[in-house]
Coordinates of C-alpha atoms (C1' of nucleotides) in Angstrom, one line a residue:
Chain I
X1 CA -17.7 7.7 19.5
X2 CA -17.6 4.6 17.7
X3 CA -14.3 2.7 16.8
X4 CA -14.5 2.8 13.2
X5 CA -14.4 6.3 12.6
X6 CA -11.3 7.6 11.0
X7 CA -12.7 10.1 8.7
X8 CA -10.4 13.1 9.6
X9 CA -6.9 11.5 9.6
X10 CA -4.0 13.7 9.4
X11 CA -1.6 10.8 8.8
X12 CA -1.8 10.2 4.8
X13 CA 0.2 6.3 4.9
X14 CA -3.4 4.4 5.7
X15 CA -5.5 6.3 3.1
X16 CA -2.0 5.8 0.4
X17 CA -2.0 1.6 1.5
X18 CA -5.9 2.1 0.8
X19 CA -5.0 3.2 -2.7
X20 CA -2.4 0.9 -3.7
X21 CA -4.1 -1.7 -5.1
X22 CA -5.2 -2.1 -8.4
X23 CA -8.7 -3.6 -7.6
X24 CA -9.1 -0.9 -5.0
X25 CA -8.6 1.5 -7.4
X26 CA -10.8 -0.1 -10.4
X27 CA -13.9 -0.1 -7.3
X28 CA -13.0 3.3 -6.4
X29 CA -12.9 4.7 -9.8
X30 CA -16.0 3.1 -10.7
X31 CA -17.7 4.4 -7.5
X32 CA -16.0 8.3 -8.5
X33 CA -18.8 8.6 -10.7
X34 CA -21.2 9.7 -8.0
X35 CA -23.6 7.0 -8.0
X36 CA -23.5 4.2 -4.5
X37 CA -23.8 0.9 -5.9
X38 CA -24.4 -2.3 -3.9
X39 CA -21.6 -5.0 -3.4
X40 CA -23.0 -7.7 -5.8
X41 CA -23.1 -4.5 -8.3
X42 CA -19.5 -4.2 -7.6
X43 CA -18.6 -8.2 -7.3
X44 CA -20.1 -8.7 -10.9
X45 CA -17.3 -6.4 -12.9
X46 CA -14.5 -7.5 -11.0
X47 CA -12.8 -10.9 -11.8
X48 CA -13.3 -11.8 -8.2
X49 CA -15.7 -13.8 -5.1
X50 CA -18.3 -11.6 -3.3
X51 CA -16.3 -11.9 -0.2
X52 CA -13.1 -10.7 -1.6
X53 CA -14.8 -7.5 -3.1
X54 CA -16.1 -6.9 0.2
X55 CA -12.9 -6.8 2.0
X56 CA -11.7 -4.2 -0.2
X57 CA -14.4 -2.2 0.1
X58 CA -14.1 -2.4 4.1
X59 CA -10.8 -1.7 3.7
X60 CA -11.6 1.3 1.4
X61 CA -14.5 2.4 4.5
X62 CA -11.4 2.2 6.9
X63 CA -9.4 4.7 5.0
X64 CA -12.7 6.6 4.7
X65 CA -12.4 6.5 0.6
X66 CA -16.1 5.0 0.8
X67 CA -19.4 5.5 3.0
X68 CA -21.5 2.5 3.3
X69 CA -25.2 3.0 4.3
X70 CA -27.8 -0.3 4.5
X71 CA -30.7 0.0 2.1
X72 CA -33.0 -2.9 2.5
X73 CA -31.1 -5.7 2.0
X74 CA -28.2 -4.8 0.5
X75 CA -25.5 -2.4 2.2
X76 CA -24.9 0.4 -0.7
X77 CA -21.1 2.0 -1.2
X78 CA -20.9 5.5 -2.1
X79 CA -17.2 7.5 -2.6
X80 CA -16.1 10.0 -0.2
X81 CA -14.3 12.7 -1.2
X82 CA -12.1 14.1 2.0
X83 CA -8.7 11.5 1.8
X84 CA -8.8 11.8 -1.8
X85 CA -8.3 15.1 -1.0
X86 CA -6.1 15.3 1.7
X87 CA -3.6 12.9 -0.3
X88 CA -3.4 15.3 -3.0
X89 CA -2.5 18.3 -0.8
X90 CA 0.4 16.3 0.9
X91 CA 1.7 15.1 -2.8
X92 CA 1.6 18.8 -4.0
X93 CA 3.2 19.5 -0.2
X94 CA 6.3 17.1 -1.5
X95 CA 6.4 18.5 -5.0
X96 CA 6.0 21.8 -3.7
X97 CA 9.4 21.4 -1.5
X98 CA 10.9 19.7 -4.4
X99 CA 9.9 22.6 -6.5
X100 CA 11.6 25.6 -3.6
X101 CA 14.9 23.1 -3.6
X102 CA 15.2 23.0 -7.3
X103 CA 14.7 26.4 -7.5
X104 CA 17.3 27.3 -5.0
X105 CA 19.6 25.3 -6.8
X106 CA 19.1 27.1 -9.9
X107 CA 19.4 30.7 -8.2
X108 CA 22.7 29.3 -6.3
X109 CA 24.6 27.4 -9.9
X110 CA 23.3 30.4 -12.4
X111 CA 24.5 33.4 -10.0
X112 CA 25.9 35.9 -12.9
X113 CA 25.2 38.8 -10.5
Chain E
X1 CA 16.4 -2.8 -21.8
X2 CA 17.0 -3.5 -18.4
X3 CA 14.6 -5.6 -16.0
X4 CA 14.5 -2.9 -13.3
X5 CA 13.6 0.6 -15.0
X6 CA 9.5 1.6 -14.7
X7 CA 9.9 5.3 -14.8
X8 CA 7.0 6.2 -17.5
X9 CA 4.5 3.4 -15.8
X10 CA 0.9 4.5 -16.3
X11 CA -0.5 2.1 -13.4
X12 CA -0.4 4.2 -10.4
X13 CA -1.0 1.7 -8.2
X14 CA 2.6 0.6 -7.2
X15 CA 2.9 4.4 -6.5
X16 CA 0.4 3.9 -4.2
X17 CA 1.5 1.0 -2.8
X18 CA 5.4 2.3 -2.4
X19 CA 3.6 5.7 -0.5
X20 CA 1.4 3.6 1.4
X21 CA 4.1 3.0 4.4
X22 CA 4.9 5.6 7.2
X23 CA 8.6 5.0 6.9
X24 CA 9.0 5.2 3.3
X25 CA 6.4 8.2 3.4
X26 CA 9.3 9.5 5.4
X27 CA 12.0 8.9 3.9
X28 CA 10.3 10.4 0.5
X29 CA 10.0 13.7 2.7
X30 CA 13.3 14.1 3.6
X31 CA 14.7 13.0 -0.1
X32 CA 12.1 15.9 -1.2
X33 CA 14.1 18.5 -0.1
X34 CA 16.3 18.3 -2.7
X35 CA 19.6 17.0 -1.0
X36 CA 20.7 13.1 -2.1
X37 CA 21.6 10.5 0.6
X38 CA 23.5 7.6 1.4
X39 CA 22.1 4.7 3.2
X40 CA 23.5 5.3 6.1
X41 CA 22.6 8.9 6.8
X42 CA 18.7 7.7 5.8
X43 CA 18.9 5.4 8.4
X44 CA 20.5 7.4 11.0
X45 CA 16.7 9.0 11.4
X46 CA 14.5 6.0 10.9
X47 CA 14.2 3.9 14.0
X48 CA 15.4 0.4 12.3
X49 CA 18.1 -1.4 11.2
X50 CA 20.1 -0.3 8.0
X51 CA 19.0 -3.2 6.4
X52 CA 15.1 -2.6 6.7
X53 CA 16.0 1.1 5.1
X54 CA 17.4 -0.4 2.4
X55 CA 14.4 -2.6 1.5
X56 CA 12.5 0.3 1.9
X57 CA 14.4 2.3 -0.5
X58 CA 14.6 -0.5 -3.2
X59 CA 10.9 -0.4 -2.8
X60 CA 10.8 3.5 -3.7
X61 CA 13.1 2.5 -6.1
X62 CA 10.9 0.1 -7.8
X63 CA 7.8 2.9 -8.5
X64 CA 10.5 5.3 -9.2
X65 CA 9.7 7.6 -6.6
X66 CA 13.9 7.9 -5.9
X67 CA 16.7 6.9 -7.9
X68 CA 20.1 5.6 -6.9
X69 CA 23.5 5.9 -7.9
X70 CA 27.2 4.6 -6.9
X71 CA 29.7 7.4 -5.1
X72 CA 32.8 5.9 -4.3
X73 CA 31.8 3.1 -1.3
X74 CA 27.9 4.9 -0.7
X75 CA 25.1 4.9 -3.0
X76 CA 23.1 8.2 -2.4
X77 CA 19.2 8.0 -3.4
X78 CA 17.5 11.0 -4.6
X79 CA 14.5 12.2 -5.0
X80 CA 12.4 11.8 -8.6
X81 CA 9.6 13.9 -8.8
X82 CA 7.9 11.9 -11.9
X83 CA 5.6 9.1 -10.2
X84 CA 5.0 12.1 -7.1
X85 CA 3.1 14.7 -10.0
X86 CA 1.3 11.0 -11.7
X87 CA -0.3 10.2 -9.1
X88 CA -1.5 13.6 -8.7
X89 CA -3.0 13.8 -11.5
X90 CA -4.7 10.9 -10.8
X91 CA -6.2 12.0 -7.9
X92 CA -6.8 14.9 -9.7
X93 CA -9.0 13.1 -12.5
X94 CA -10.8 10.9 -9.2
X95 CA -11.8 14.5 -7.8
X96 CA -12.6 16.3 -11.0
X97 CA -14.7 12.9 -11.7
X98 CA -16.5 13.3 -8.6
X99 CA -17.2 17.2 -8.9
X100 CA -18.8 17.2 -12.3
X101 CA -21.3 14.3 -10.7
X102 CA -22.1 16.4 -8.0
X103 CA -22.7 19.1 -10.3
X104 CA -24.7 17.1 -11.9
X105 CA -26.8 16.0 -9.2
X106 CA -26.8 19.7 -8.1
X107 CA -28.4 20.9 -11.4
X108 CA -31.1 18.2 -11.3
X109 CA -32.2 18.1 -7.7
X110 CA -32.8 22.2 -7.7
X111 CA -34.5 22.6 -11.1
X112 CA -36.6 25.3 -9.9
X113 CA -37.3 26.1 -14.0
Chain Q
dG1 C1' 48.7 -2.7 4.8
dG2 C1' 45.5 -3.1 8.3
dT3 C1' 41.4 -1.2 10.1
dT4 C1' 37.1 0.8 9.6
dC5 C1' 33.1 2.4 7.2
dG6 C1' 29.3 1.6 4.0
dC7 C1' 27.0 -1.6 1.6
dG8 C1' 25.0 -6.1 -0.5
dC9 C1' 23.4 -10.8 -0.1
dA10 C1' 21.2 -14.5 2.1
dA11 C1' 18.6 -16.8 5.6
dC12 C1' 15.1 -16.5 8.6
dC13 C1' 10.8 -15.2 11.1
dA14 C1' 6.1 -13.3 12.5
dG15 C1' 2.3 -11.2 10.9
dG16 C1' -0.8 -9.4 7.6
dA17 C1' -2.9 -9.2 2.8
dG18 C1' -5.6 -11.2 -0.7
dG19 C1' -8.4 -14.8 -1.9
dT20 C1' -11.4 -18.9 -1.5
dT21 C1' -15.2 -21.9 0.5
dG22 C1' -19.0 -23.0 3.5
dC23 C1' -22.7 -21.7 6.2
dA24 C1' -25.9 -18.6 8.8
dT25 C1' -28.8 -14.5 8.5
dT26 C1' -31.9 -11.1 6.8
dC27 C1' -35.0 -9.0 3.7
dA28 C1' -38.1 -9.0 -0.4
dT29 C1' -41.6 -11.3 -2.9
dG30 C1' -44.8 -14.5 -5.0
Chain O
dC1 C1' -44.7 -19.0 4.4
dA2 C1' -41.4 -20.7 1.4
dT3 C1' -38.0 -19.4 -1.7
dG4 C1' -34.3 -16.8 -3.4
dA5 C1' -31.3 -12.8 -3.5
dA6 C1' -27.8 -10.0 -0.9
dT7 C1' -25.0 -10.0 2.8
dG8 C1' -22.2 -11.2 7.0
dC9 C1' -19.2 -14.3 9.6
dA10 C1' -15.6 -17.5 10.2
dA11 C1' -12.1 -20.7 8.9
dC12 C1' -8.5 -21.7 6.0
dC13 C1' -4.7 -21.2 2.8
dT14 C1' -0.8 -19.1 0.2
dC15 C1' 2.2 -15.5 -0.5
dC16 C1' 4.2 -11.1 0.4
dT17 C1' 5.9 -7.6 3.7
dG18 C1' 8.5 -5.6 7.1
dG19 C1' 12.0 -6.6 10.1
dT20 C1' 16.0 -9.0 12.1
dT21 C1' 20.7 -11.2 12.2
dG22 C1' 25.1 -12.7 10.3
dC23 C1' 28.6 -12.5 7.1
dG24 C1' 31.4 -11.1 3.1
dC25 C1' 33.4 -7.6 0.2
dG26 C1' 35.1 -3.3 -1.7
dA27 C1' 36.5 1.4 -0.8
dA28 C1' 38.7 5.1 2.5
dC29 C1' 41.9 6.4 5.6
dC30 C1' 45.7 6.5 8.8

DNA sequence: GGTTCGCGCAACCAGGAGGTTGCATTCATG
DNA sequence: CATGAATGCAACCTCCTGGTTGCGCGAACC
């Protein structure tokens, strides 16, 4: 298989890192409306060089937040949808613990019976 | 106010950022069970020096994911569950950006009518 | 009261992240 | 085929990050 393949990651930290940036974010969010768009597409919003927008968006295809497919003569970036979703599960895995704890805490302090 | 306190931030990309490590991710999972910590009983678990825990936790600190407070000669951190159910949501909105497009695409690519 | 435990502060270091510039390459197009 | 647009590659730079060590200080405890 080839090297650059981590679609199906079970470890969350890479696809969080992948997130936490606020140009990441603006590319991915503009890329959540369903429609691939090409990298000069994406350069021309953001208040950055070509080169710099392309490094995000490889980062983005290394967390597997982004597919990238050649189309001529530009390399169109489409969202993915799987570590998007695989985030949210382990954040509503956290809360949901935190939600058990707090409400064994409550059945343990409020005992009247 | 004071210089350190972004609870209600509506950027969720320090969230991000503060999740996007394997040893705070960590930390955050054992603080979600409910229990509060002191420094010294975080580290006991991690594999690094007390000090490196520390700047880990002032990081989750910083995006509000725990919060921190003085007992006697340990400070225990804590678990805050208010950045964890943000950047949720956020996700959420990526996602539920994501499906109506497809549904949209769905609903024009089959138009058998 | 001295010792030990828990912590904070500061300096320091290697490596990576984010960004720029310059140049080569490839494809579309008149 | 010559030109221009879209990209890739590589070098370079600055700053932040993650980690270490050493030391000082206040709180507990015998």
């Amino acid at each position: 298989m080839s090297s650059s393949s981590p679609p199906a990651d079970g470890d969350p930290a890479p696809v969080f890192s992948a997130l936490g940036d606020p140009t990441r974010l603006a590319l991915l969010s503009t890329l959540s409306d369903g429609q691939p768009r090409s990298i000069a597409s994406l350069s021309a919003d953001a208040g950055m060089t070509r080169q710099a927008v392309t490094k995000h968006l490889r980062v983005l295809e290394g967390a597997g937040l982004v597919s990238n497919i050649r189309v001529g003569r530009e390399s169109r970036f489409a969202f993915a949808p799987g570590p998007v979703a695989r985030a949210r599960s382990y954040l509503d895995e956290v809360s949901a613990r935190w939600d058990e704890a707090l409400e064994r805490l409550r059945a343990f302090v409020q005992r009247p019976d």
